[in-house]
Amino acid sequence: MKLKQLQYLWETYNQNLNMSEAARVLNTTQPGISSGIRRLEVELGIDLLTRKGKRLGLTPAGERIVQLARDTLQKVDSIERAAAEFQHEDRGSLRIATTHTQARYVLPEHIRNFRSSYPDVSLHINQGTPAQLAELTLNGDVDFAIATEGFEHFSNLILAPCYTWNRSIIVPKGHPLASVDEISLAQVAAEPLVTYVFGFAGGSSVANAFANARLSANVAFTATDTDVIKKYVRLGVGIGIIASMAREPNTDEDLVFLDASHLFEPSVTHIGLRPEVFLRSYMYDFIESFAEHLTRPLVEQVLSSSRRHEQQLLLEGFELPRR
Amino acid sequence: MKLKQLQYLWETYNQNLNMSEAARVLNTTQPGISSGIRRLEVELGIDLLTRKGKRLGLTPAGERIVQLARDTLQKVDSIERAAAEFQHEDRGSLRIATTHTQARYVLPEHIRNFRSSYPDVSLHINQGTPAQLAELTLNGDVDFAIATEGFEHFSNLILAPCYTWNRSIIVPKGHPLASVDEISLAQVAAEPLVTYVFGFAGGSSVANAFANARLSANVAFTATDTDVIKKYVRLGVGIGIIASMAREPNTDEDLVFLDASHLFEPSVTHIGLRPEVFLRSYMYDFIESFAEHLTRPLVEQVLSSSRRHEQQLLLEGFELPRR
DNA sequence: CGAAGTTACGGATGCCGTAATGATG
DNA sequence: CATCATTACGGCATCCGTAACTTCG
């Protein structure tokens, strides 16, 4: 059975059982319609049309099958329309899973740019813990994750380094440490600390620094959310350890930011991709705007490689920007 | 677009994205499959498959279009069956997916009648788990399903209630419980149980009864198959909970059947239909013989209704027979 | 006799199958 | 190295379009 045959049958029916008219509508010839329907009848083993000279009619079977032919053609049409929607590369959705700090302090500028380039793409930012980010990504609930900690959860994902960042110690204005020139780890260890819930996870650079110096930290309060940390620092609960990029010029004037890049190894923010993910072209664009060395050809090459080793190799050796 | 291309795509998907296997199933060659799908992609202007060397994956567009392709092929199939219907009212095949209990204890009498009315219809009974029944039905691999449990898998199907049935407790002759007049749930809970794998699924009447009575059941053994359950009851593994209709007068004389209709809510056996299914006239006959209130006009009306709500409404309010 | 459908037939398109090549585990 | 996919290419079937014939109002 050919779709064309069904189309011929349907259009002939639609044109009041006039093959010549159907041929005109379908930009073909009348004998073509005739033989097409005839072949369909032969294949199905039943007559669909009654023919009395030039006068056509529908058999009972024909009535039934004309309807089914229409249904089928509608389904085919829906395939074509679905395909057309996927063709419009500037429509769709972009779903990112990330942590609060990224969503709050890093993504906004990229998203502003992105929205002006792709106004018809809907955006979904999904916040969560590192374990949640990994799961969302693996399940395909998001297109990719942007993460800085908890990489032990990401073993099945491709991790593309994006940029490095350092931490700052924040204290309220007037705090004894506020005027210190270069703060020491011992000074930090002497104060109650307010920091990220995951900031002390095994292997984090903060935890490493304290461990190497044989100092134990007094963690008074943790939150997932930089704004909450600032709040409690303002309340005098302790001194904060936060990402330096979380400084806001306008609203943070009552806080003193002490650079801590000499105390803690810089961390690297990564994009986490499921190896089998299919990226729309605007997704490549977003990634490149987020980390300009992650060009589309590079990412495509990484994704098309099936060996983990090769994937990571391709992503190494870039001079990462600092934030 | 060619139907063959849709078929190639669907079968490749169906064979776990293995073109070689699809080629085997479709009696053609692997390069044919490959180029067929490729031509479809070119025509639609989108990639359907991701190709990493020999490893295939589905793009998001592919996922969507695979489903639409299946729908289309099902429509085509319905055309062929409709044609066959007009050719020979009494030839074709009847494919039913059901569980072991139905196949073993309920269907035989209906099938005996059916075979005498339609000797030229070939019969295919497909056994499986509730999830498998649902999938077979949705894929159009069977004409309909007959199921009693696991309706959470059937959300996309029309469910027509057929009859209600109760359970019995079976114990070997000579068992202490064999002479009990009316067995209590506490007595059942005190014994190791042998029952259906799916009998304790959430929402099953057996699970509900125990939960409501704050009793926990000691399920010693489960099987999909009533014969296996009987076997293990005979071996003394525990007492059985099975469908009452599974009693066989001749061979079950060494077992005592204790009616349990006062312990567990009756269950309802349903016929599950794909809403777009095309039923041959002998299929309507079979359904009516299986559940006499499901007459052809009623079922036709249900199938022609496009609103789920209406469909189910039409099927309610019948006094169901008990078995 | 004009409008409409069928039959007949030649030619181009496009599809399938074989064979060779490439990639992966 | 076995498996599985893609590429290349030649033959062949299918289907379309032109032309001639037929039927009916």
XYZ file of C-alpha atoms (C1' of nucleotides) in Angstrom:
696
model
C 0.000 0.000 0.000
C 1.261 3.439 -0.875
C 0.385 6.695 0.792
C -0.161 8.170 -2.618
C -2.859 5.661 -3.324
C -4.640 6.597 -0.139
C -4.289 10.231 -1.053
C -5.740 9.615 -4.508
C -8.665 7.759 -3.018
C -9.329 10.424 -0.427
C -9.046 13.334 -2.821
C -11.277 11.656 -5.371
C -13.876 11.144 -2.686
C -13.336 14.688 -1.548
C -13.938 16.033 -5.040
C -17.307 14.331 -5.257
C -15.873 11.238 -6.864
C -14.353 13.142 -9.706
C -10.935 11.815 -10.646
C -10.157 14.603 -13.067
C -10.750 17.172 -10.342
C -8.656 15.186 -7.894
C -5.866 15.068 -10.468
C -6.012 18.836 -10.826
C -5.876 19.390 -7.071
C -2.983 16.993 -6.643
C -1.054 18.281 -9.662
C -1.019 15.026 -11.476
C -2.875 13.342 -14.291
C -6.193 11.669 -14.370
C -4.961 8.272 -15.570
C -2.515 8.294 -12.710
C -5.348 8.650 -10.215
C -7.313 5.955 -11.942
C -4.549 3.398 -11.987
C -3.431 4.322 -8.498
C -6.815 3.570 -7.011
C -7.046 0.479 -9.135
C -3.777 -0.834 -7.750
C -5.017 -0.184 -4.224
C -8.153 -2.161 -4.926
C -6.158 -5.038 -6.327
C -3.866 -5.099 -3.318
C -6.711 -4.968 -0.811
C -8.654 -7.525 -2.795
C -11.869 -5.516 -2.792
C -13.563 -2.931 -4.960
C -13.684 0.540 -3.490
C -15.406 2.340 -6.335
C -18.305 1.301 -8.512
C -17.721 2.227 -12.116
C -20.566 2.647 -14.576
C -18.926 4.083 -17.620
C -17.672 7.414 -16.416
C -19.921 7.544 -13.368
C -18.267 6.656 -10.051
C -19.767 5.517 -6.783
C -18.528 4.157 -3.467
C -18.892 0.557 -2.389
C -19.668 -0.070 1.287
C -16.071 -1.131 1.726
C -15.045 2.047 -0.044
C -16.986 4.195 2.390
C -15.265 2.616 5.333
C -11.808 2.715 3.785
C -12.092 6.298 2.629
C -12.487 7.258 6.274
C -9.553 5.158 7.350
C -7.489 6.602 4.524
C -8.272 10.075 5.771
C -7.227 9.101 9.306
C -3.995 7.697 8.006
C -3.227 10.786 5.974
C -3.890 12.915 9.026
C -1.350 10.903 10.979
C 1.143 11.361 8.204
C 0.431 15.037 8.289
C 1.064 15.081 12.010
C 4.467 13.538 11.380
C 5.289 16.262 8.931
C 4.132 18.957 11.301
C 6.037 17.468 14.211
C 9.130 17.417 12.052
C 8.571 21.012 11.062
C 8.437 22.000 14.696
C 11.742 20.345 15.384
C 13.146 22.071 12.343
C 12.566 25.486 13.820
C 15.775 25.589 15.677
C 14.849 28.751 17.473
C 11.913 27.260 19.299
C 11.811 24.824 22.108
C 13.011 24.790 25.640
C 16.283 24.988 27.474
C 16.355 23.169 30.782
C 19.319 23.616 33.067
C 19.907 22.082 36.463
C 22.214 24.037 38.678
C 22.969 25.252 42.167
C 21.717 28.386 43.784
C 24.941 30.327 43.383
C 25.017 29.753 39.648
C 21.362 30.517 39.202
C 21.624 33.673 41.256
C 24.968 35.217 40.348
C 26.295 33.688 37.153
C 23.442 32.665 34.900
C 21.497 35.923 34.766
C 23.851 37.673 32.349
C 24.058 34.633 30.061
C 20.347 34.215 30.141
C 19.803 37.839 29.254
C 21.920 37.369 26.147
C 20.293 34.088 25.342
C 16.790 35.452 25.571
C 17.556 38.205 23.151
C 18.958 35.708 20.653
C 16.230 33.131 21.161
C 13.094 34.850 22.395
C 10.957 31.824 21.563
C 12.870 29.338 23.646
C 11.357 28.759 27.043
C 13.813 28.544 29.905
C 13.672 26.286 32.920
C 16.211 26.567 35.683
C 16.127 23.676 38.068
C 17.878 24.156 41.391
C 19.035 21.302 43.557
C 21.739 19.545 45.437
C 24.607 18.042 43.444
C 23.015 14.612 43.720
C 19.757 15.988 42.390
C 21.515 17.746 39.527
C 23.134 14.495 38.517
C 19.867 12.620 38.606
C 17.949 15.246 36.681
C 20.624 15.158 34.016
C 20.817 11.388 33.808
C 17.047 11.094 33.521
C 16.989 13.579 30.702
C 14.762 15.879 32.743
C 17.174 18.684 31.952
C 19.441 19.267 29.014
C 22.546 19.661 31.132
C 23.746 20.580 34.587
C 26.053 23.330 35.735
C 27.816 22.277 38.893
C 30.793 23.119 41.016
C 30.726 20.545 43.768
C 29.760 16.992 44.445
C 31.283 15.513 41.306
C 31.301 12.102 42.883
C 27.644 11.960 41.809
C 28.494 12.690 38.192
C 30.443 9.598 37.305
C 28.178 8.771 34.360
C 28.220 12.256 32.918
C 30.625 14.095 30.705
C 32.116 16.958 32.701
C 33.272 19.963 30.715
C 35.322 22.489 32.719
C 34.043 26.029 32.252
C 35.811 28.457 34.546
C 37.642 28.603 37.842
C 36.549 30.647 40.781
C 37.787 31.557 44.212
C 36.260 32.121 47.569
C 36.000 35.137 49.753
C 35.646 35.443 53.473
C 32.867 37.827 54.349
C 32.552 39.610 57.654
C 30.262 42.399 58.792
C 31.685 45.883 58.681
C 33.387 46.647 61.993
C 34.325 43.043 62.624
C 37.871 42.624 64.000
C 38.921 40.783 60.830
C 37.474 43.460 58.560
C 40.719 45.382 58.430
C 43.082 42.428 58.123
C 45.381 42.702 55.150
C 45.785 39.075 54.136
C 43.733 36.729 56.246
C 45.278 33.472 57.412
C 43.698 30.066 57.694
C 44.312 30.054 61.434
C 42.344 33.261 61.754
C 39.483 31.703 59.824
C 39.575 28.545 61.901
C 39.272 30.631 65.085
C 35.861 31.982 64.066
C 32.513 30.249 63.745
C 31.892 29.638 60.046
C 28.809 30.093 57.895
C 29.061 28.459 54.498
C 27.539 26.175 51.882
C 26.068 22.880 52.918
C 28.208 21.130 50.361
C 31.249 23.302 50.811
C 32.757 20.833 53.246
C 32.034 17.687 51.315
C 35.008 15.353 51.042
C 37.415 16.568 48.423
C 36.199 20.152 48.372
C 39.021 22.630 48.375
C 37.823 24.192 51.620
C 37.851 20.874 53.446
C 41.267 20.072 51.948
C 42.792 23.340 53.088
C 41.772 22.783 56.688
C 42.851 19.163 56.608
C 46.281 19.994 55.174
C 46.847 22.665 57.821
C 45.750 20.270 60.544
C 43.130 22.779 61.577
C 39.555 21.946 62.390
C 36.842 24.299 61.296
C 33.994 25.393 63.503
C 31.073 25.299 61.142
C 28.249 27.150 62.862
C 25.721 27.213 60.080
C 25.335 25.955 56.559
C 22.905 26.788 53.808
C 22.563 26.006 50.113
C 21.897 29.595 49.415
C 24.374 32.481 49.381
C 21.736 34.998 50.359
C 20.963 33.036 53.485
C 24.655 32.878 54.339
C 24.997 36.648 53.976
C 21.972 37.113 56.162
C 23.473 35.104 59.015
C 26.827 36.778 58.664
C 25.051 40.103 59.065
C 23.391 38.714 62.189
C 26.808 37.965 63.658
C 26.439 34.165 63.627
C 29.925 33.873 62.168
C 32.120 34.709 59.222
C 31.120 33.482 55.795
C 32.979 31.539 53.141
C 31.283 32.105 49.836
C 32.044 32.300 46.147
C 33.703 35.605 45.330
C 31.342 36.100 42.408
C 28.452 36.315 44.839
C 29.458 39.866 45.709
C 26.785 42.369 44.806
C 28.083 45.928 44.525
C 24.944 47.656 45.627
C 23.488 45.598 48.396
C 26.645 44.227 49.975
C 28.132 47.493 51.203
C 27.665 46.463 54.807
C 29.854 43.397 54.261
C 33.612 43.229 53.845
C 34.895 40.767 51.269
C 38.333 39.352 52.056
C 39.867 37.531 49.148
C 40.634 33.932 50.122
C 42.241 32.706 46.938
C 45.503 32.159 48.764
C 43.785 29.934 51.336
C 41.741 27.598 49.179
C 42.491 25.995 45.863
C 40.277 27.472 43.168
C 37.257 25.381 42.223
C 36.169 24.640 38.698
C 32.605 24.970 37.509
C 31.642 22.269 35.028
C 28.868 21.616 32.606
C 27.637 18.062 33.076
C 26.223 16.310 30.013
C 24.602 12.958 29.596
C 26.695 11.199 26.928
C 23.648 10.334 24.830
C 22.074 13.761 25.045
C 20.815 15.434 21.890
C 21.552 19.133 21.914
C 19.536 21.644 19.941
C 21.591 24.267 18.211
C 20.559 26.962 20.666
C 21.901 24.726 23.397
C 25.290 24.688 21.730
C 25.042 28.450 21.523
C 24.258 28.740 25.189
C 27.148 26.513 26.163
C 29.544 28.484 24.022
C 28.343 31.745 25.519
C 28.806 30.261 28.966
C 32.301 28.972 28.266
C 33.662 30.206 25.000
C 36.175 27.415 24.535
C 33.293 24.905 24.476
C 32.540 25.468 20.817
C 29.907 23.480 19.017
C 32.398 21.425 16.980
C 34.286 20.565 20.151
C 31.193 19.532 22.074
C 29.918 17.554 19.103
C 33.221 15.762 18.882
C 33.104 14.949 22.570
C 29.548 13.662 22.353
C 30.241 11.599 19.283
C 33.148 9.907 20.947
C 32.051 6.807 22.752
C 35.127 6.372 24.901
C 35.110 8.177 28.188
C 38.820 8.624 28.058
C 38.760 10.411 24.728
C 35.883 12.597 25.824
C 37.710 13.955 28.826
C 40.959 14.284 26.877
C 39.314 16.594 24.385
C 38.095 18.817 27.191
C 41.430 19.259 28.888
C 44.226 21.712 28.285
C 42.205 24.889 28.031
C 43.208 27.982 29.890
C 40.077 28.505 31.910
C 38.842 32.003 32.676
C 38.676 33.080 36.286
C 35.743 34.658 38.004
C 7.260 9.968 2.796
C 6.896 6.244 2.325
C 5.157 3.805 4.591
C 8.153 1.553 4.271
C 10.327 4.234 5.765
C 8.027 4.550 8.758
C 8.035 0.810 9.109
C 11.823 0.695 9.018
C 12.010 3.376 11.669
C 9.494 1.699 13.914
C 10.972 -1.755 13.601
C 14.463 -0.455 14.227
C 13.197 1.220 17.360
C 11.328 -1.912 18.278
C 14.449 -4.018 17.951
C 16.314 -1.874 20.424
C 17.749 0.380 17.737
C 19.366 -2.470 15.895
C 19.013 -2.083 12.144
C 20.379 -5.515 11.361
C 17.735 -7.104 13.527
C 15.037 -4.936 11.981
C 16.198 -6.039 8.543
C 15.933 -9.667 9.587
C 12.423 -9.188 10.956
C 11.286 -7.343 7.847
C 12.953 -9.740 5.434
C 15.136 -7.160 3.829
C 18.726 -6.010 4.023
C 20.425 -3.828 6.566
C 21.630 -1.173 4.104
C 18.054 -0.866 2.908
C 16.932 -0.022 6.435
C 19.743 2.441 6.849
C 19.121 4.324 3.649
C 15.370 4.175 4.112
C 15.573 5.894 7.466
C 18.137 8.294 6.079
C 15.818 9.312 3.260
C 13.052 9.869 5.770
C 15.332 12.123 7.798
C 16.308 14.080 4.715
C 12.705 14.538 3.693
C 11.617 15.625 7.152
C 14.653 17.828 7.464
C 15.572 16.551 10.900
C 17.723 13.836 12.411
C 15.793 11.002 13.959
C 18.690 8.836 15.027
C 21.998 9.740 16.586
C 24.805 7.724 15.150
C 28.052 7.084 16.987
C 29.790 4.588 14.778
C 27.609 1.560 15.080
C 25.785 2.774 18.163
C 22.337 4.253 17.524
C 20.279 6.546 19.695
C 17.058 8.492 19.311
C 16.895 12.238 19.019
C 13.998 13.970 20.788
C 12.404 14.417 17.395
C 13.012 10.745 16.771
C 11.246 9.755 19.967
C 8.211 11.734 18.997
C 8.163 10.574 15.412
C 8.655 6.939 16.276
C 5.402 7.112 18.183
C 3.622 8.859 15.348
C 5.026 6.335 12.911
C 3.599 3.557 15.022
C 0.205 5.256 15.036
C 0.328 5.640 11.288
C 1.276 2.029 10.725
C -1.548 0.959 12.985
C -3.967 2.941 10.830
C -2.606 1.303 7.730
C -3.022 -2.021 9.423
C -6.616 -1.166 10.176
C -7.168 -0.464 6.489
C -5.837 -3.866 5.595
C -7.970 -5.527 8.207
C -11.036 -3.611 7.144
C -10.415 -4.771 3.608
C -9.964 -8.339 4.773
C -13.192 -7.945 6.684
C -15.067 -7.098 3.510
C -13.350 -9.909 1.689
C -14.081 -12.652 4.153
C -16.199 -11.940 7.156
C -15.129 -15.126 8.824
C -11.403 -15.319 8.214
C -8.507 -13.716 9.934
C -6.932 -13.950 13.314
C -7.895 -13.151 16.849
C -5.038 -12.149 19.101
C -5.668 -11.809 22.814
C -3.227 -10.870 25.524
C -4.116 -12.137 28.956
C -2.891 -13.595 32.190
C -2.404 -17.215 32.978
C -5.549 -17.590 35.050
C -7.753 -16.299 32.245
C -6.029 -18.351 29.603
C -6.237 -21.483 31.681
C -9.600 -21.345 33.397
C -11.853 -18.801 31.730
C -11.036 -18.572 28.057
C -11.295 -22.258 27.101
C -15.079 -22.380 27.094
C -15.366 -19.131 25.123
C -12.775 -20.274 22.691
C -14.544 -23.551 22.167
C -17.679 -21.674 21.168
C -15.745 -19.230 19.064
C -13.958 -21.926 17.125
C -17.166 -23.584 16.183
C -18.608 -20.298 14.916
C -15.422 -19.194 13.163
C -13.366 -22.238 12.270
C -11.218 -20.240 9.852
C -10.058 -17.646 12.344
C -6.664 -18.428 13.794
C -6.287 -17.822 17.497
C -3.302 -16.455 19.348
C -3.285 -16.228 23.105
C -0.443 -14.135 24.445
C 0.338 -14.512 28.125
C 2.214 -11.913 30.136
C 2.444 -9.639 33.099
C -0.015 -6.749 33.315
C 2.660 -4.377 32.024
C 3.306 -6.645 29.067
C -0.389 -6.934 28.308
C -0.660 -3.171 28.197
C 2.304 -2.831 25.898
C 1.169 -5.559 23.531
C -2.194 -3.866 23.272
C -0.808 -0.385 22.797
C 1.543 -1.567 20.089
C -1.254 -3.285 18.256
C 0.441 -6.659 18.640
C -2.850 -8.021 19.954
C -6.444 -7.068 19.326
C -7.250 -6.589 22.994
C -6.224 -7.597 26.476
C -8.143 -9.361 29.215
C -6.802 -8.350 32.580
C -7.730 -8.346 36.228
C -4.822 -6.592 37.920
C -2.237 -3.934 37.328
C -4.576 -1.414 35.764
C -2.107 1.333 36.515
C -0.389 0.219 33.316
C -3.557 0.615 31.284
C -4.079 4.329 31.521
C -4.108 4.758 27.748
C -6.574 1.963 27.114
C -10.329 1.707 27.274
C -11.241 -0.635 30.114
C -14.522 -2.464 29.789
C -15.658 -4.294 32.944
C -16.649 -7.886 32.197
C -17.352 -9.833 35.359
C -16.491 -9.919 39.053
C -14.782 -12.788 40.760
C -13.789 -13.843 44.232
C -10.892 -15.639 45.777
C -10.630 -18.886 47.614
C -8.137 -20.089 50.155
C -6.812 -23.496 49.250
C -5.259 -25.895 51.708
C -4.224 -29.527 51.362
C -6.692 -32.077 52.627
C -5.976 -32.784 56.270
C -4.624 -29.310 56.940
C -5.853 -27.859 60.262
C -7.766 -25.174 58.401
C -9.442 -27.631 56.067
C -12.407 -28.126 58.353
C -12.866 -24.479 59.321
C -16.370 -23.231 58.706
C -15.748 -19.626 57.771
C -12.097 -18.722 57.682
C -10.969 -15.432 59.213
C -8.313 -13.048 57.972
C -6.326 -13.580 61.152
C -6.218 -17.279 60.451
C -4.961 -16.567 56.952
C -2.358 -14.143 58.206
C -1.006 -16.764 60.586
C -0.054 -19.079 57.747
C 2.624 -18.756 55.086
C 0.909 -17.697 51.867
C 1.317 -18.844 48.296
C -0.311 -16.565 45.768
C -0.025 -14.587 42.546
C 3.008 -12.401 41.959
C 0.733 -9.472 41.244
C -1.849 -10.328 43.848
C -0.229 -8.027 46.373
C 0.359 -5.072 44.125
C -0.715 -1.793 45.653
C -4.470 -1.415 45.443
C -5.213 -5.090 44.984
C -8.104 -6.219 47.123
C -5.935 -8.763 48.917
C -3.375 -6.146 49.919
C -6.170 -3.794 50.981
C -7.818 -6.381 53.187
C -4.638 -7.020 55.127
C -3.851 -3.335 55.381
C -7.320 -2.469 56.682
C -7.153 -5.201 59.298
C -3.689 -4.043 60.359
C -2.405 -7.514 59.621
C 0.753 -8.301 57.788
C 0.778 -11.220 55.443
C 3.561 -13.752 55.357
C 3.956 -14.318 51.646
C 6.089 -17.410 51.313
C 5.924 -17.882 47.577
C 4.460 -16.167 44.544
C 3.911 -17.308 40.981
C 2.101 -16.013 37.933
C 0.560 -19.354 37.382
C -2.261 -20.960 39.348
C -1.012 -24.451 38.619
C 2.299 -23.629 40.186
C 0.543 -22.221 43.244
C -1.510 -25.381 43.636
C 1.637 -27.436 43.307
C 3.337 -25.603 46.178
C 0.259 -25.759 48.334
C 0.260 -29.504 47.819
C 3.910 -29.552 48.874
C 2.962 -27.838 52.134
C 4.790 -24.571 51.441
C 1.752 -22.658 52.656
C -1.885 -21.981 52.000
C -2.930 -20.570 48.666
C -4.985 -17.552 47.713
C -6.263 -18.038 44.187
C -9.184 -17.153 42.008
C -12.180 -19.305 42.890
C -12.766 -20.058 39.238
C -9.436 -21.912 39.152
C -11.029 -24.885 40.855
C -10.919 -27.981 38.732
C -13.454 -30.593 39.790
C -11.456 -33.620 38.751
C -7.874 -32.896 39.596
C -8.299 -30.768 42.690
C -9.844 -33.384 44.950
C -6.816 -33.364 47.210
C -7.272 -29.647 47.873
C -9.892 -27.955 50.021
C -11.324 -24.726 48.674
C -12.431 -22.272 51.354
C -14.487 -19.451 49.999
C -12.830 -16.127 50.801
C -15.380 -13.756 49.335
C -16.088 -12.393 52.817
C -12.396 -11.566 53.297
C -11.465 -9.810 50.092
C -13.348 -7.386 47.898
C -14.273 -8.992 44.605
C -12.069 -8.078 41.648
C -13.301 -7.114 38.233
C -11.918 -8.572 35.040
C -11.732 -6.044 32.217
C -11.213 -6.082 28.509
C -8.605 -3.489 27.583
C -8.903 -1.897 24.153
C -6.680 0.562 22.376
C -8.980 3.473 21.532
C -7.973 3.432 17.868
C -8.335 -0.290 17.389
C -10.273 -1.698 14.442
C -12.305 -4.713 15.399
C -13.395 -7.389 12.977
C -16.942 -8.576 13.302
C -15.848 -11.881 14.833
C -13.990 -9.848 17.460
C -17.207 -8.120 18.427
C -18.795 -11.538 18.603
C -16.073 -12.829 20.848
C -16.339 -9.872 23.181
C -20.078 -10.242 23.421
C -19.771 -13.932 24.177
C -17.216 -13.104 26.861
C -19.356 -10.396 28.453
C -22.841 -10.313 27.050
C -23.531 -6.703 27.998
C -20.650 -5.602 25.727
C -22.725 -5.692 22.577
C -21.369 -4.610 19.228
C -23.369 -1.361 19.088
C -22.187 -0.456 22.575
C -18.541 -1.153 21.848
C -18.752 0.688 18.545
C -20.222 3.668 20.308
C -17.456 3.612 22.895
C -14.748 3.346 20.257
C -16.215 6.129 18.179
C -16.327 8.465 21.163
C -13.197 10.517 21.419
C -13.610 11.650 25.003
C -12.248 9.320 27.623
C -14.932 10.379 29.986
C -17.738 9.469 27.640
C -16.126 6.153 26.865
C -16.011 5.072 30.484
C -19.472 6.448 31.173
C -20.981 4.231 28.511
C -19.380 1.202 30.120
C -20.641 1.823 33.625
C -23.871 0.843 35.316
C -24.069 -2.758 34.206
C -24.845 -5.504 36.653
C -21.781 -7.633 36.202
C -22.020 -11.404 36.361
C -20.083 -13.204 39.095
C -17.779 -16.110 38.667
C -19.511 15.859 -29.266
C -17.543 17.043 -24.970
C -16.526 15.409 -20.544
C -14.789 11.799 -17.966
C -12.619 7.084 -17.192
C -9.848 3.123 -18.852
C -6.250 0.905 -21.383
C -1.683 0.792 -23.501
C 2.994 1.785 -23.453
C 7.619 4.062 -23.087
C 10.737 6.235 -20.128
C 12.657 8.136 -15.907
C 12.900 7.801 -11.097
C 13.909 5.731 -7.217
C 14.470 1.770 -4.536
C 16.599 -2.549 -3.341
C 20.323 -5.624 -2.982
C 25.295 -6.760 -3.403
C 29.779 -5.529 -2.240
C 33.137 -2.799 -0.113
C 34.475 0.365 3.703
C 34.403 2.214 8.383
C 33.757 2.167 13.313
C 33.275 -0.045 17.828
C 33.686 -3.131 21.656
C 37.890 -10.061 14.900
C 33.088 -10.066 15.030
C 29.308 -7.013 14.863
C 26.895 -3.368 13.071
C 26.435 0.818 10.350
C 27.413 3.675 6.113
C 28.757 4.385 1.313
C 28.886 3.123 -3.579
C 26.731 1.485 -7.419
C 24.140 -1.260 -10.887
C 19.869 -3.471 -12.143
C 15.160 -3.552 -12.059
C 10.567 -2.612 -10.731
C 7.287 0.891 -10.199
C 4.951 4.547 -11.280
C 3.976 8.518 -14.040
C 2.687 10.832 -18.144
C 1.315 10.828 -22.996
C -1.719 9.077 -26.293
C -5.472 6.432 -28.008
C -9.851 4.327 -27.020
C -14.461 3.955 -24.668
C -18.605 5.379 -22.480
C -22.224 8.374 -21.206
C -25.097 12.717 -21.014
